[in-house]
């Protein structure tokens, strides 16, 4: 049984309040807290990687720290980055659909 109390999540909760104070003008993320990783605050963005980028820049996380993956058989692009803010580990996650390729008809290639 997990014996962690709400006060055990003080680091990410404090960071969330500090994020609101400093970045209240930025787009609202989905916020995740977990007693499994009590020092982490997860900020996730769905269908708009631009919002992920705005937060990455605001938190001064280097572009080289972003990890790109795909999931759901190549249908969903996922960006992840980690940083620190106000004593908490911040995990940024961005999800967006991978655009479907338009079918190309046979014989529609370039002609020389």
PDB file of C-alpha atoms in Angstrom:
ATOM      1  CA  UNK A   1       0.000   0.000   0.000  1.00  0.00           C
ATOM      2  CA  UNK A   2       1.256   3.471  -0.848  1.00  0.00           C
ATOM      3  CA  UNK A   3       1.727   5.469   2.375  1.00  0.00           C
ATOM      4  CA  UNK A   4       2.461   8.769   0.638  1.00  0.00           C
ATOM      5  CA  UNK A   5       0.221  11.623   1.743  1.00  0.00           C
ATOM      6  CA  UNK A   6      -0.742  14.688  -0.259  1.00  0.00           C
ATOM      7  CA  UNK A   7       2.076  16.609   1.434  1.00  0.00           C
ATOM      8  CA  UNK A   8       4.447  14.123  -0.196  1.00  0.00           C
ATOM      9  CA  UNK A   9       3.561  15.790  -3.494  1.00  0.00           C
ATOM     10  CA  UNK A  10       4.670  19.201  -2.227  1.00  0.00           C
ATOM     11  CA  UNK A  11       7.460  19.635  -4.810  1.00  0.00           C
ATOM     12  CA  UNK A  12       5.262  19.290  -7.937  1.00  0.00           C
ATOM     13  CA  UNK A  13       2.353  21.145  -6.322  1.00  0.00           C
ATOM     14  CA  UNK A  14       4.632  24.047  -5.403  1.00  0.00           C
ATOM     15  CA  UNK A  15       6.089  24.028  -8.911  1.00  0.00           C
ATOM     16  CA  UNK A  16       2.573  24.122 -10.388  1.00  0.00           C
ATOM     17  CA  UNK A  17       1.712  27.222  -8.345  1.00  0.00           C
ATOM     18  CA  UNK A  18       5.025  28.834  -9.368  1.00  0.00           C
ATOM     19  CA  UNK A  19       4.349  27.990 -13.036  1.00  0.00           C
ATOM     20  CA  UNK A  20       0.986  29.712 -12.781  1.00  0.00           C
ATOM     21  CA  UNK A  21       2.565  32.793 -11.224  1.00  0.00           C
ATOM     22  CA  UNK A  22       5.279  33.058 -13.873  1.00  0.00           C
ATOM     23  CA  UNK A  23       3.616  31.666 -17.005  1.00  0.00           C
ATOM     24  CA  UNK A  24      -0.107  32.267 -16.570  1.00  0.00           C
ATOM     25  CA  UNK A  25      -0.228  33.640 -20.127  1.00  0.00           C
ATOM     26  CA  UNK A  26       0.855  30.317 -21.663  1.00  0.00           C
ATOM     27  CA  UNK A  27      -1.587  27.663 -22.917  1.00  0.00           C
ATOM     28  CA  UNK A  28      -3.003  25.412 -20.205  1.00  0.00           C
ATOM     29  CA  UNK A  29      -1.517  21.907 -20.231  1.00  0.00           C
ATOM     30  CA  UNK A  30      -2.992  18.667 -18.972  1.00  0.00           C
ATOM     31  CA  UNK A  31      -1.381  18.305 -15.538  1.00  0.00           C
ATOM     32  CA  UNK A  32      -0.297  15.027 -14.004  1.00  0.00           C
ATOM     33  CA  UNK A  33       0.908  14.178 -10.514  1.00  0.00           C
ATOM     34  CA  UNK A  34       1.612  10.699  -9.196  1.00  0.00           C
ATOM     35  CA  UNK A  35       2.598   9.222  -5.851  1.00  0.00           C
ATOM     36  CA  UNK A  36       4.670   6.739  -7.870  1.00  0.00           C
ATOM     37  CA  UNK A  37       7.077   9.543  -8.878  1.00  0.00           C
ATOM     38  CA  UNK A  38       6.315  12.177  -6.217  1.00  0.00           C
ATOM     39  CA  UNK A  39       8.938  14.700  -7.360  1.00  0.00           C
ATOM     40  CA  UNK A  40       7.615  14.926 -10.948  1.00  0.00           C
ATOM     41  CA  UNK A  41       5.097  17.294 -12.512  1.00  0.00           C
ATOM     42  CA  UNK A  42       3.864  16.181 -15.924  1.00  0.00           C
ATOM     43  CA  UNK A  43       2.640  18.783 -18.400  1.00  0.00           C
ATOM     44  CA  UNK A  44       1.136  17.281 -21.534  1.00  0.00           C
ATOM     45  CA  UNK A  45      -0.215  18.796 -24.711  1.00  0.00           C
ATOM     46  CA  UNK A  46      -2.514  17.091 -27.181  1.00  0.00           C
ATOM     47  CA  UNK A  47      -2.874  17.873 -30.885  1.00  0.00           C
ATOM     48  CA  UNK A  48      -0.676  21.000 -30.807  1.00  0.00           C
ATOM     49  CA  UNK A  49       3.101  20.657 -30.683  1.00  0.00           C
ATOM     50  CA  UNK A  50       3.320  24.455 -30.817  1.00  0.00           C
ATOM     51  CA  UNK A  51       2.079  24.554 -27.215  1.00  0.00           C
ATOM     52  CA  UNK A  52       4.749  21.995 -26.273  1.00  0.00           C
ATOM     53  CA  UNK A  53       7.380  24.237 -27.894  1.00  0.00           C
ATOM     54  CA  UNK A  54       6.176  27.381 -26.118  1.00  0.00           C
ATOM     55  CA  UNK A  55       6.511  25.635 -22.761  1.00  0.00           C
ATOM     56  CA  UNK A  56       9.865  24.067 -23.684  1.00  0.00           C
ATOM     57  CA  UNK A  57      11.247  27.509 -24.465  1.00  0.00           C
ATOM     58  CA  UNK A  58       9.703  29.087 -21.355  1.00  0.00           C
ATOM     59  CA  UNK A  59      11.293  26.422 -19.153  1.00  0.00           C
ATOM     60  CA  UNK A  60      14.620  26.866 -20.948  1.00  0.00           C
ATOM     61  CA  UNK A  61      14.846  23.217 -21.976  1.00  0.00           C
ATOM     62  CA  UNK A  62      17.303  22.771 -24.838  1.00  0.00           C
ATOM     63  CA  UNK A  63      15.900  21.555 -28.171  1.00  0.00           C
ATOM     64  CA  UNK A  64      18.530  18.804 -28.085  1.00  0.00           C
ATOM     65  CA  UNK A  65      16.874  17.455 -24.912  1.00  0.00           C
ATOM     66  CA  UNK A  66      13.659  16.633 -26.787  1.00  0.00           C
ATOM     67  CA  UNK A  67      13.117  12.964 -27.605  1.00  0.00           C
ATOM     68  CA  UNK A  68      10.871  12.114 -30.565  1.00  0.00           C
ATOM     69  CA  UNK A  69       9.000   8.844 -30.860  1.00  0.00           C
ATOM     70  CA  UNK A  70       5.927   7.491 -32.573  1.00  0.00           C
ATOM     71  CA  UNK A  71       3.314   5.207 -31.070  1.00  0.00           C
ATOM     72  CA  UNK A  72       0.048   3.528 -32.063  1.00  0.00           C
ATOM     73  CA  UNK A  73       1.616   1.875 -35.107  1.00  0.00           C
ATOM     74  CA  UNK A  74       3.067   5.147 -36.354  1.00  0.00           C
ATOM     75  CA  UNK A  75      -0.161   7.147 -36.000  1.00  0.00           C
ATOM     76  CA  UNK A  76       0.832   9.376 -33.067  1.00  0.00           C
ATOM     77  CA  UNK A  77       3.950  11.527 -32.765  1.00  0.00           C
ATOM     78  CA  UNK A  78       5.244  11.955 -29.211  1.00  0.00           C
ATOM     79  CA  UNK A  79       7.757  14.548 -28.004  1.00  0.00           C
ATOM     80  CA  UNK A  80       9.211  14.329 -24.490  1.00  0.00           C
ATOM     81  CA  UNK A  81      11.578  16.577 -22.601  1.00  0.00           C
ATOM     82  CA  UNK A  82      12.637  16.863 -18.981  1.00  0.00           C
ATOM     83  CA  UNK A  83      13.688  19.885 -16.980  1.00  0.00           C
ATOM     84  CA  UNK A  84      13.661  21.348 -13.481  1.00  0.00           C
ATOM     85  CA  UNK A  85      11.559  24.166 -12.153  1.00  0.00           C
ATOM     86  CA  UNK A  86      10.920  25.360  -8.594  1.00  0.00           C
ATOM     87  CA  UNK A  87      12.345  22.192  -7.070  1.00  0.00           C
ATOM     88  CA  UNK A  88      10.405  19.708  -9.197  1.00  0.00           C
ATOM     89  CA  UNK A  89      11.257  17.518 -12.144  1.00  0.00           C
ATOM     90  CA  UNK A  90       9.140  18.690 -15.065  1.00  0.00           C
ATOM     91  CA  UNK A  91       8.221  16.284 -17.819  1.00  0.00           C
ATOM     92  CA  UNK A  92       6.810  17.870 -20.968  1.00  0.00           C
ATOM     93  CA  UNK A  93       4.950  15.570 -23.328  1.00  0.00           C
ATOM     94  CA  UNK A  94       3.438  16.515 -26.662  1.00  0.00           C
ATOM     95  CA  UNK A  95       1.119  14.268 -28.673  1.00  0.00           C
ATOM     96  CA  UNK A  96      -0.104  14.883 -32.188  1.00  0.00           C
ATOM     97  CA  UNK A  97      -1.397  12.684 -34.987  1.00  0.00           C
ATOM     98  CA  UNK A  98       1.032  11.838 -37.747  1.00  0.00           C
ATOM     99  CA  UNK A  99      -0.489  13.243 -40.945  1.00  0.00           C
ATOM    100  CA  UNK A 100      -1.768  10.575 -43.268  1.00  0.00           C
ATOM    101  CA  UNK A 101      -0.010  10.392 -46.592  1.00  0.00           C
ATOM    102  CA  UNK A 102      -2.183  10.932 -49.610  1.00  0.00           C
ATOM    103  CA  UNK A 103      -2.183   7.920 -51.892  1.00  0.00           C
ATOM    104  CA  UNK A 104      -0.189   8.342 -55.068  1.00  0.00           C
ATOM    105  CA  UNK A 105      -1.619   6.836 -58.247  1.00  0.00           C
ATOM    106  CA  UNK A 106       0.594   4.478 -60.198  1.00  0.00           C
ATOM    107  CA  UNK A 107       2.192   6.312 -63.078  1.00  0.00           C
ATOM    108  CA  UNK A 108       1.811   9.775 -61.514  1.00  0.00           C
ATOM    109  CA  UNK A 109       5.572  10.255 -61.138  1.00  0.00           C
ATOM    110  CA  UNK A 110       7.658  12.845 -62.934  1.00  0.00           C
ATOM    111  CA  UNK A 111       8.110  12.427 -66.650  1.00  0.00           C
ATOM    112  CA  UNK A 112      11.484  13.221 -68.207  1.00  0.00           C
TER     113      UNK A 112
END
